[in-house]
Coordinates of C-alpha atoms and ligand atoms in Angstrom, one line a residue:
M1 CA -142.6 -54.1 237.8
K2 CA -139.8 -55.8 236.0
N3 CA -142.0 -56.0 232.8
I4 CA -142.7 -52.2 233.1
V5 CA -139.0 -51.4 233.2
I6 CA -138.3 -53.7 230.2
M7 CA -141.2 -52.1 228.3
R8 CA -139.8 -48.6 229.1
M9 CA -136.4 -49.7 227.9
I10 CA -137.8 -51.1 224.7
R11 CA -139.7 -47.8 224.1
M12 CA -136.6 -45.7 224.8
A13 CA -134.6 -47.9 222.5
S14 CA -137.2 -47.5 219.7
I15 CA -137.3 -43.7 220.2
W16 CA -133.5 -43.6 219.9
C17 CA -133.6 -45.8 216.8
V18 CA -136.1 -43.5 215.2
M19 CA -134.0 -40.4 216.1
I20 CA -130.8 -42.0 214.7
L21 CA -132.6 -43.0 211.5
L22 CA -134.0 -39.5 211.2
A23 CA -130.6 -38.0 211.7
L24 CA -129.1 -40.3 209.1
G25 CA -132.0 -39.5 206.8
T26 CA -131.2 -35.8 207.1
A27 CA -127.5 -36.5 206.4
W28 CA -128.4 -38.6 203.4
G29 CA -130.8 -35.9 202.3
Q30 CA -128.0 -33.3 202.3
T31 CA -125.7 -35.6 200.4
D32 CA -128.6 -36.3 197.9
E33 CA -129.0 -32.6 197.4
G34 CA -126.5 -32.9 194.6
T35 CA -123.1 -34.0 193.4
I36 CA -121.2 -31.0 192.1
P37 CA -121.1 -30.8 188.3
Q38 CA -117.7 -31.6 186.9
I39 CA -116.0 -32.3 183.7
I40 CA -114.4 -35.7 183.4
K41 CA -112.0 -37.0 180.8
K42 CA -111.3 -40.4 179.4
D43 CA -109.2 -41.4 176.3
G44 CA -109.0 -37.8 175.3
R45 CA -112.8 -37.3 175.4
H46 CA -114.9 -35.4 177.9
A47 CA -118.2 -35.5 179.7
L48 CA -120.0 -33.0 181.8
L49 CA -121.4 -34.8 184.8
V50 CA -124.5 -33.4 186.3
D51 CA -126.1 -35.3 189.2
G52 CA -123.3 -37.8 188.7
Q53 CA -124.1 -38.7 185.1
P54 CA -123.1 -37.4 181.6
F55 CA -125.3 -34.5 180.7
L56 CA -125.8 -32.8 177.4
M57 CA -126.6 -29.1 177.6
L58 CA -129.5 -28.6 175.1
G59 CA -129.1 -24.9 175.6
G60 CA -130.3 -21.5 174.5
Q61 CA -128.8 -18.1 175.3
A62 CA -130.8 -15.1 176.3
H63 CA -130.1 -11.7 174.7
N64 CA -127.7 -9.5 176.6
S65 CA -130.2 -7.2 178.3
S66 CA -132.8 -9.9 179.1
A67 CA -131.8 -10.9 182.6
W68 CA -134.3 -8.6 184.3
P69 CA -137.4 -9.9 186.1
G70 CA -139.7 -8.0 183.6
M71 CA -137.9 -9.6 180.6
M72 CA -137.6 -13.1 181.9
P73 CA -141.1 -14.4 180.8
Q74 CA -140.1 -14.1 177.2
V75 CA -136.9 -15.9 177.9
W76 CA -138.7 -18.8 179.6
S77 CA -141.3 -19.0 176.8
A78 CA -138.4 -19.3 174.3
I79 CA -136.7 -22.0 176.4
K80 CA -140.0 -23.9 176.5
A81 CA -140.7 -23.4 172.8
M82 CA -137.3 -24.8 171.9
N83 CA -137.5 -27.8 174.4
A84 CA -134.2 -26.7 176.0
N85 CA -132.9 -28.1 179.2
T86 CA -130.4 -25.4 179.9
L87 CA -130.6 -21.6 179.9
E88 CA -127.5 -19.4 179.4
V89 CA -128.1 -16.1 181.0
P90 CA -125.9 -13.1 181.9
I91 CA -125.4 -11.7 185.4
Y92 CA -124.1 -8.2 185.4
W93 CA -121.2 -6.9 187.5
E94 CA -122.5 -3.3 187.3
Q95 CA -125.8 -4.5 188.9
I96 CA -124.3 -7.0 191.4
E97 CA -121.8 -4.5 192.9
P98 CA -123.4 -1.1 192.6
Q99 CA -121.0 0.3 195.2
P100 CA -117.6 -1.1 196.1
G101 CA -118.0 -4.2 198.3
K102 CA -121.8 -3.9 198.5
Y103 CA -123.3 -6.8 196.7
D104 CA -126.9 -7.3 195.4
F105 CA -127.7 -10.9 194.5
S106 CA -131.3 -10.4 193.8
L107 CA -130.8 -11.2 190.1
V108 CA -129.1 -14.4 191.0
D109 CA -132.0 -15.3 193.4
T110 CA -134.5 -14.6 190.6
L111 CA -132.7 -16.8 188.1
L112 CA -132.2 -19.7 190.6
K113 CA -135.8 -19.6 191.6
Q114 CA -137.1 -19.4 188.1
G115 CA -134.7 -22.0 186.8
R116 CA -135.9 -24.5 189.4
Q117 CA -139.6 -23.6 188.7
H118 CA -139.0 -24.4 185.0
K119 CA -136.8 -27.4 185.8
V120 CA -134.1 -26.0 183.6
R121 CA -130.4 -25.8 184.4
L122 CA -128.5 -22.5 184.2
V123 CA -125.2 -21.4 182.8
L124 CA -124.4 -18.0 184.3
L125 CA -122.4 -15.6 182.2
W126 CA -120.3 -13.2 184.3
F127 CA -120.4 -10.0 182.3
A128 CA -117.6 -8.2 184.0
T129 CA -114.2 -6.7 183.0
W130 CA -114.7 -7.8 179.4
K131 CA -117.9 -8.0 177.4
N132 CA -117.1 -8.3 173.7
G133 CA -113.7 -6.7 174.3
S134 CA -115.0 -3.7 176.2
N135 CA -115.5 -2.7 179.9
H136 CA -119.2 -1.7 179.5
Y137 CA -120.4 -4.0 182.3
M138 CA -117.9 -2.7 184.9
P139 CA -119.7 -0.9 187.7
E140 CA -120.2 2.9 187.3
W141 CA -117.8 3.6 190.2
M142 CA -115.1 2.0 188.0
K143 CA -116.1 3.3 184.6
S144 CA -115.9 6.8 186.0
D145 CA -112.4 6.4 187.3
A146 CA -110.4 5.9 184.2
V147 CA -107.1 6.6 186.0
K148 CA -107.5 3.7 188.4
Y149 CA -109.2 1.5 185.8
P150 CA -107.7 2.4 182.5
N151 CA -108.4 1.2 179.0
I152 CA -105.6 0.1 176.7
T153 CA -103.7 2.5 174.4
G154 CA -103.3 1.8 170.7
K155 CA -100.0 1.7 168.8
N156 CA -100.3 5.4 167.9
G157 CA -101.4 6.5 171.3
Q158 CA -105.1 6.4 170.4
P159 CA -107.6 5.4 173.1
V160 CA -109.1 2.0 172.6
D161 CA -112.5 0.9 174.0
S162 CA -111.0 -2.1 175.8
P163 CA -109.9 -2.5 179.5
S164 CA -106.2 -2.9 180.3
P165 CA -105.3 -6.4 181.4
H166 CA -102.4 -4.9 183.3
T167 CA -104.4 -3.1 186.0
Q168 CA -104.0 -4.9 189.3
S169 CA -106.8 -2.9 191.0
A170 CA -109.4 -3.9 188.4
M171 CA -108.2 -7.5 188.5
E172 CA -108.5 -7.6 192.3
A173 CA -111.9 -6.0 192.2
D174 CA -113.2 -8.4 189.6
A175 CA -111.7 -11.4 191.4
K176 CA -113.4 -10.2 194.7
A177 CA -116.8 -9.8 193.1
F178 CA -116.6 -13.1 191.2
A179 CA -115.6 -14.9 194.4
A180 CA -118.6 -13.3 196.1
V181 CA -120.9 -14.6 193.3
M182 CA -119.4 -18.1 193.5
G183 CA -119.6 -18.1 197.3
Y184 CA -123.2 -17.0 197.1
L185 CA -124.0 -19.8 194.7
K186 CA -122.4 -22.3 197.0
K187 CA -124.8 -21.3 199.8
A188 CA -127.9 -20.5 197.7
D189 CA -127.7 -23.4 195.2
P190 CA -127.0 -26.7 197.0
Q191 CA -128.9 -28.5 194.3
Y192 CA -126.7 -27.2 191.4
T193 CA -129.3 -25.4 189.3
V194 CA -126.2 -23.6 188.0
I195 CA -124.0 -26.2 186.3
I196 CA -121.2 -24.2 184.7
V197 CA -120.2 -20.5 184.8
Q198 CA -118.7 -18.4 182.0
V199 CA -116.0 -16.0 183.2
Q200 CA -116.3 -12.7 181.2
N201 CA -117.7 -12.6 177.7
E202 CA -115.6 -12.7 174.5
P203 CA -112.6 -11.1 176.2
G204 CA -109.8 -9.4 174.2
S205 CA -109.6 -6.2 172.2
W206 CA -111.0 -4.9 169.0
G207 CA -109.1 -2.0 167.4
S208 CA -105.6 -2.8 168.8
V209 CA -103.7 -6.1 168.9
R210 CA -102.4 -5.2 172.3
D211 CA -101.9 -2.5 174.9
F212 CA -99.1 0.0 173.9
S213 CA -99.3 2.0 177.1
P214 CA -95.9 2.6 178.9
I215 CA -96.7 0.0 181.5
A216 CA -97.6 -2.6 178.9
Q217 CA -94.6 -1.7 176.7
K218 CA -92.2 -2.3 179.6
L219 CA -93.7 -5.7 180.2
F220 CA -93.6 -6.4 176.5
E221 CA -89.9 -5.7 176.4
G222 CA -89.3 -8.0 179.3
Q223 CA -88.7 -11.8 179.3
V224 CA -91.4 -14.3 178.2
P225 CA -92.7 -16.0 181.4
T226 CA -91.4 -19.5 182.2
E227 CA -94.9 -21.0 182.0
L228 CA -94.7 -20.4 178.2
L229 CA -91.2 -21.7 177.8
K230 CA -92.1 -25.3 178.7
P231 CA -91.1 -27.5 175.7
E232 CA -94.7 -28.7 175.2
V233 CA -96.1 -25.2 175.2
L234 CA -93.4 -24.0 172.8
K235 CA -94.0 -27.0 170.6
A236 CA -97.8 -26.3 170.5
L237 CA -96.9 -22.7 169.4
N238 CA -94.5 -23.9 166.7
R239 CA -91.4 -22.5 168.4
P240 CA -88.1 -24.3 169.1
S241 CA -88.1 -26.1 172.4
D242 CA -85.1 -24.0 173.7
A243 CA -86.5 -20.6 172.8
K244 CA -86.3 -17.9 175.4
G245 CA -85.9 -14.1 175.6
T246 CA -88.2 -11.2 175.0
W247 CA -91.7 -11.6 173.4
Q248 CA -90.3 -10.4 170.2
E249 CA -87.3 -12.8 170.3
V250 CA -89.5 -15.8 171.1
F251 CA -92.6 -15.2 169.1
G252 CA -91.5 -12.8 166.3
I253 CA -94.4 -11.6 164.2
N254 CA -96.9 -13.1 166.6
A255 CA -95.4 -11.4 169.7
D256 CA -97.9 -8.6 170.0
E257 CA -100.9 -10.9 169.9
Y258 CA -99.4 -13.6 172.1
F259 CA -98.4 -11.0 174.7
H260 CA -102.0 -9.7 174.8
A261 CA -103.4 -13.3 175.0
W262 CA -101.1 -14.0 177.9
S263 CA -102.0 -10.8 179.7
V264 CA -105.8 -11.2 179.2
A265 CA -105.6 -14.9 180.1
R266 CA -103.6 -14.3 183.3
Y267 CA -106.0 -11.7 184.5
I268 CA -109.1 -13.9 183.8
G269 CA -107.2 -16.9 185.2
Y270 CA -106.7 -15.0 188.4
V271 CA -110.4 -14.0 188.6
A272 CA -111.4 -17.6 187.9
A273 CA -109.1 -19.0 190.5
A274 CA -110.6 -16.7 193.1
G275 CA -114.0 -18.2 192.3
K276 CA -112.8 -21.7 192.2
V277 CA -111.3 -21.5 195.7
V278 CA -114.8 -21.0 197.1
N279 CA -116.8 -23.1 194.6
K280 CA -115.6 -25.8 192.3
L281 CA -118.2 -25.5 189.6
P282 CA -116.7 -25.8 186.1
L283 CA -115.6 -22.5 184.5
Y284 CA -115.1 -21.5 180.9
V285 CA -114.2 -18.6 178.6
N286 CA -115.9 -18.0 175.3
A287 CA -114.0 -16.8 172.1
A288 CA -114.9 -14.4 169.4
L289 CA -113.3 -16.5 166.6
R290 CA -110.9 -15.8 163.9
D291 CA -111.1 -17.4 160.5
P292 CA -109.9 -20.9 161.4
I293 CA -108.5 -21.6 158.0
T294 CA -106.7 -18.6 156.5
N295 CA -104.5 -17.6 159.5
P296 CA -105.5 -13.9 159.2
S297 CA -103.7 -10.9 160.8
A298 CA -104.7 -10.4 164.4
S299 CA -105.7 -6.8 163.6
T300 CA -108.7 -8.3 161.7
Y301 CA -110.3 -10.0 164.7
E302 CA -110.6 -9.7 168.5
S303 CA -107.0 -10.1 169.7
G304 CA -106.2 -11.6 173.1
G305 CA -109.2 -13.9 173.5
P306 CA -108.9 -17.7 173.3
T307 CA -108.8 -17.9 169.4
D308 CA -107.7 -21.2 168.1
N309 CA -104.1 -20.1 167.6
V310 CA -103.5 -19.1 171.2
I311 CA -105.3 -22.0 173.1
P312 CA -101.9 -23.3 174.4
I313 CA -101.3 -19.8 175.9
W314 CA -104.7 -19.8 177.6
K315 CA -104.1 -23.3 179.0
A316 CA -100.7 -22.2 180.4
A317 CA -101.9 -18.9 181.8
A318 CA -105.3 -19.8 183.2
P319 CA -105.4 -23.3 184.7
A320 CA -108.5 -22.5 186.7
I321 CA -110.5 -22.3 183.5
D322 CA -111.8 -25.7 182.6
L323 CA -112.3 -25.0 178.9
V324 CA -112.3 -22.4 176.2
A325 CA -115.4 -22.4 173.9
P326 CA -116.1 -21.2 170.4
D327 CA -118.9 -18.8 169.6
I328 CA -119.8 -19.9 166.1
Y329 CA -121.1 -17.3 163.7
M330 CA -119.6 -18.7 160.5
P331 CA -122.3 -20.5 158.6
A332 CA -120.0 -22.1 155.9
S333 CA -119.4 -25.8 156.7
E334 CA -115.7 -25.6 156.0
N335 CA -115.2 -23.0 158.7
A336 CA -117.7 -24.3 161.3
L337 CA -116.4 -27.9 161.0
K338 CA -112.8 -26.7 161.4
V339 CA -113.7 -24.7 164.5
I340 CA -115.4 -27.8 166.0
E341 CA -112.2 -29.8 165.3
L342 CA -109.9 -27.1 166.7
Y343 CA -111.8 -26.8 170.0
S344 CA -112.3 -30.5 170.8
R345 CA -108.9 -31.4 172.1
P346 CA -107.7 -33.8 174.7
D347 CA -107.0 -30.8 176.9
N348 CA -110.3 -29.0 176.0
A349 CA -113.9 -30.2 176.2
L350 CA -115.9 -28.9 173.3
F351 CA -118.8 -26.7 174.3
V352 CA -120.6 -24.3 171.8
P353 CA -122.1 -21.7 174.1
E354 CA -123.2 -19.4 171.2
I355 CA -124.2 -20.2 167.6
G356 CA -126.7 -18.7 165.2
S357 CA -130.2 -20.1 165.5
G358 CA -130.9 -20.6 161.8
E359 CA -131.2 -24.1 160.2
E360 CA -127.7 -23.7 158.6
Y361 CA -126.3 -23.4 162.1
V362 CA -128.5 -26.1 163.7
R363 CA -127.0 -28.7 161.3
Y364 CA -123.8 -28.4 163.4
F365 CA -125.5 -29.9 166.5
Y366 CA -124.6 -33.3 165.1
P367 CA -120.9 -32.8 164.5
V368 CA -120.7 -31.2 167.9
L369 CA -122.0 -34.5 169.4
A370 CA -119.7 -36.6 167.2
A371 CA -116.8 -34.5 168.5
G372 CA -117.7 -35.3 172.1
G373 CA -119.3 -31.9 172.7
I374 CA -121.0 -31.3 176.1
G375 CA -123.4 -28.6 175.0
F376 CA -124.9 -26.6 172.2
S377 CA -126.7 -23.2 172.5
P378 CA -128.1 -20.9 169.9
F379 CA -127.8 -17.2 170.9
G380 CA -130.5 -14.6 171.2
I381 CA -133.5 -16.9 171.8
D382 CA -135.9 -14.4 173.3
D383 CA -137.9 -11.4 172.2
N384 CA -135.5 -8.7 173.4
G385 CA -137.9 -5.8 172.7
R386 CA -136.0 -4.8 169.6
G387 CA -137.6 -7.0 167.1
E388 CA -135.0 -9.7 167.5
G389 CA -136.5 -12.9 168.5
K390 CA -140.0 -11.4 168.3
V391 CA -142.6 -13.0 165.9
E392 CA -139.6 -15.1 164.8
T393 CA -139.9 -17.1 168.0
E394 CA -141.9 -19.7 166.2
T395 CA -139.9 -19.7 163.0
H396 CA -136.3 -19.0 164.1
L397 CA -136.5 -21.6 166.9
A398 CA -138.4 -24.2 165.0
S399 CA -135.4 -26.1 163.7
I400 CA -133.6 -26.3 167.0
A401 CA -136.9 -27.0 168.8
Q402 CA -137.4 -30.1 166.7
E403 CA -133.8 -31.2 167.3
Y404 CA -134.1 -30.8 171.1
A405 CA -137.5 -32.6 171.0
M406 CA -135.8 -35.5 169.5
A407 CA -132.7 -35.3 171.8
S408 CA -134.4 -34.5 175.1
P409 CA -135.8 -38.0 175.9
M410 CA -132.4 -39.5 175.1
M411 CA -130.3 -36.7 176.4
R412 CA -128.4 -38.9 178.9
E413 CA -127.8 -41.6 176.3
L414 CA -126.5 -39.0 173.7
A415 CA -124.2 -37.6 176.3
K416 CA -122.8 -41.1 177.1
W417 CA -122.4 -42.1 173.5
S418 CA -120.8 -38.8 172.7
F419 CA -118.3 -39.4 175.6
E420 CA -117.6 -42.9 174.4
G421 CA -117.0 -41.8 170.8
K422 CA -119.8 -43.8 169.4
I423 CA -121.3 -41.0 167.3
K424 CA -120.3 -40.2 163.7
S425 CA -121.9 -37.5 161.6
V426 CA -122.0 -35.6 158.3
V427 CA -123.6 -32.3 157.4
E428 CA -124.8 -31.2 154.0
G429 CA -122.1 -29.0 152.5
E430 CA -122.6 -26.0 150.3
D431 CA -122.1 -28.3 147.3
H432 CA -124.9 -30.6 148.5
A433 CA -122.8 -33.6 147.6
E434 CA -123.4 -37.0 149.2
Q435 CA -121.1 -38.1 152.0
T436 CA -119.9 -41.4 153.5
I437 CA -119.5 -42.6 157.0
D438 CA -117.1 -45.5 157.7
L439 CA -118.6 -48.0 160.3
G440 CA -116.1 -50.9 160.2
L441 CA -118.1 -53.6 158.5
W442 CA -120.3 -51.1 156.8
Q443 CA -120.1 -47.9 154.9
A444 CA -123.1 -45.5 155.1
T445 CA -123.7 -43.1 152.2
V446 CA -125.9 -40.1 153.0
S447 CA -127.5 -38.0 150.3
F448 CA -129.2 -34.8 151.3
G449 CA -132.6 -33.5 150.4
A450 CA -136.1 -34.7 150.2
S451 CA -136.0 -38.2 148.5
R452 CA -138.5 -40.5 146.8
R453 CA -137.5 -43.9 145.5
N454 CA -133.9 -43.4 144.2
T455 CA -134.2 -39.7 143.4
V456 CA -133.1 -37.0 145.8
Q457 CA -134.4 -33.4 145.4
A458 CA -131.6 -31.2 146.6
N459 CA -132.2 -28.7 149.3
A460 CA -132.2 -25.0 148.3
R461 CA -129.9 -24.3 151.2
P462 CA -127.5 -26.7 153.0
I463 CA -129.5 -27.6 156.0
S464 CA -129.5 -31.4 156.2
K465 CA -127.4 -33.5 158.6
A466 CA -127.2 -37.1 159.7
M467 CA -125.6 -39.0 162.5
V468 CA -124.9 -42.7 163.1
I469 CA -124.6 -44.1 166.6
Q470 CA -122.8 -47.4 166.5
L471 CA -124.4 -49.6 169.1
G472 CA -122.8 -52.8 167.7
E473 CA -121.1 -54.1 164.6
N474 CA -124.4 -54.4 162.7
D475 CA -126.6 -52.5 165.1
L476 CA -127.0 -48.8 164.4
L477 CA -129.1 -45.8 165.3
L478 CA -129.6 -43.4 162.4
I479 CA -130.7 -39.8 163.1
G480 CA -131.2 -37.1 160.6
T481 CA -133.3 -34.7 158.7
L482 CA -134.0 -34.6 154.9
C483 CA -131.6 -37.3 154.0
H484 CA -131.4 -40.8 152.4
F485 CA -129.2 -43.5 153.9
T486 CA -127.7 -46.4 151.9
F487 CA -125.2 -49.0 153.0
R488 CA -122.4 -51.1 151.5
P489 CA -120.6 -54.0 153.2
L490 CA -117.0 -53.4 154.0
G491 CA -113.9 -55.3 155.3
A492 CA -114.8 -58.9 156.2
N493 CA -118.3 -58.2 154.8
A494 CA -117.1 -57.0 151.5
R495 CA -118.6 -58.8 148.5
K496 CA -121.1 -60.6 150.6
S497 CA -124.8 -60.2 149.9
W498 CA -126.6 -58.3 152.6
Q499 CA -129.9 -56.8 153.6
Y500 CA -131.7 -54.9 156.3
L501 CA -132.7 -57.3 159.1
K502 CA -135.0 -54.7 160.6
V503 CA -135.5 -50.9 160.3
E504 CA -137.4 -49.5 163.3
E505 CA -138.6 -46.0 163.8
G506 CA -139.2 -44.8 167.3
R507 CA -137.8 -42.7 170.2
Y508 CA -135.8 -43.3 173.3
E509 CA -137.7 -43.1 176.6
N510 CA -136.2 -43.9 180.0
G511 CA -133.2 -45.4 178.5
E512 CA -135.1 -47.7 176.1
F513 CA -136.0 -47.5 172.4
K514 CA -139.8 -47.4 172.0
L515 CA -141.0 -48.6 168.7
L516 CA -143.4 -46.4 166.7
R517 CA -143.4 -48.6 163.6
I518 CA -141.2 -51.0 161.5
L519 CA -140.2 -49.4 158.2
N520 CA -140.2 -51.6 155.2
G521 CA -141.4 -51.6 151.5
D522 CA -141.4 -48.1 150.0
E523 CA -139.9 -46.6 153.1
T524 CA -136.7 -48.7 152.9
D525 CA -136.5 -50.0 149.3
W526 CA -134.5 -48.1 146.7
G527 CA -131.3 -48.4 148.7
G528 CA -132.3 -47.6 152.3
P529 CA -134.3 -45.6 154.7
R530 CA -134.9 -41.9 154.2
V531 CA -136.0 -39.2 156.7
G532 CA -138.0 -36.0 156.2
A533 CA -137.8 -32.6 157.7
V534 CA -138.5 -33.7 161.2
P535 CA -135.5 -35.3 163.0
T536 CA -136.2 -39.0 163.1
V537 CA -134.6 -41.8 165.1
L538 CA -134.2 -45.1 163.3
H539 CA -132.9 -48.3 164.8
V540 CA -131.3 -50.3 162.0
T541 CA -129.9 -53.8 162.1
L542 CA -128.0 -55.1 159.1
V543 CA -127.0 -58.6 158.1
A544 CA -124.4 -59.9 155.6
R545 CA -124.8 -63.4 154.3
Ligands
DGJ1 C1 -121.4 -12.5 170.7 C2 -121.5 -12.1 172.1 O1 -120.8 -13.0 172.9 C3 -122.9 -12.0 172.6 O2 -123.0 -11.5 173.9 C4 -123.7 -11.1 171.6 O3 -123.2 -9.8 171.7 C5 -123.6 -11.6 170.2 N1 -122.2 -11.7 169.8 C6 -124.4 -10.8 169.3 O4 -124.5 -11.3 168.0

């Protein structure tokens, strides 16, 4: 009898143990469902953490009208063809809120489901109050009420196809809808298929530097807000640290543009903050750029968006926005490299959410990594039914597809090295001249073009690029296309004789370099290793004697 009681007690205890373990398992399962993506910062550099580790967005952006179930197959085949791990895709306010307060998240559901099926992460683009400076994605019930949701007025009273940033009702409506989207994602996407969200698209105004309506004019004649009068903000805007007064008094010839930038950024900052309260996913705003070198008049570009000259205003006005991001449609290396420099700042993680897809643009993938960039994404990857992307799919994506094929298996390593500042790069300039990279004890010289022995056949167009990842003093990874590397000892090594200890060609897999072959003889003589049109990863060790 006593034994039976003991046996029963043991059985009950086992059942309880199993139940407790199951309960703990469920709890662990939920925790394992995902760690929220976030941007971290160290020593002025940034990383996007996805699943708790640095992640590099090897992205592609769909055409504007492609986020419809019937269009998505072309988008996915483009993503597959280009070996991307991230799809940037719009979600449309007009479709999500067809009637005030009535939300339809079927598009979000479709994207989440398909993203998971394809094992591709998503960047959702909230096309709302601003899309390329206009209100074309506002719901119909707003577009048809121009009194309640007005556009801005030009200097001479002319109508401008751009929404007013001074309309409280529009700002509240956008914030409410955006918060609904972010709240929905929080429930529907516990595994973080969506890793970052773009708030609006290229906001600002074409055709007028600011709003000259009576309401805007009154604000313009008022005092500059205190957020912009902090000494560090004034310094960043090249104004005296004690400046105060009206916009005109504080900012002089830049007053119109700075007022508009502040107004647009405040509005979007409000919308972003409403989303952040319910879901802490990283948020960003993309910029239609101005020429980064010539300091042109604001009337020649989209005024009010986060162009390089007003980044400090955006930072002060919209703290809920994690970063502002350049859309690069300037092929010349002088401009594109300047943009990369201007948007990688200690207070701003570099992300290129749009760039042309041709080879001349793809060469900037390397300097973006060298600058600590968290992602790169050519625009318009799919066949949009208008001839763009069609047929071209094989050719226009070929170059980025090869880069992503090289980068995918080492994506986590690249993200980490980029975060740690271990990557240096050069791109072929329009003059095709060779370039050098300083590596402490070594200097690498890179010449561009197809090379044989000691001759280099220049490329017809500037498309080559190279990067060096410094694993140790004498231990380097070289990656590039159509270039020839040579080395020279520097510093403590200067004047010593030296040679290649080993040059290995291979690829990274599961965190380890896997050897394809050792290069020697014709492949490394005549100065050093050369690479052809397909991106190649070389592990090089050097020795000075
Ligand atoms: C930049 C915009 O942000 C995109 O949505 C798209 O309109 C492209 N321009 C077209 O080139």
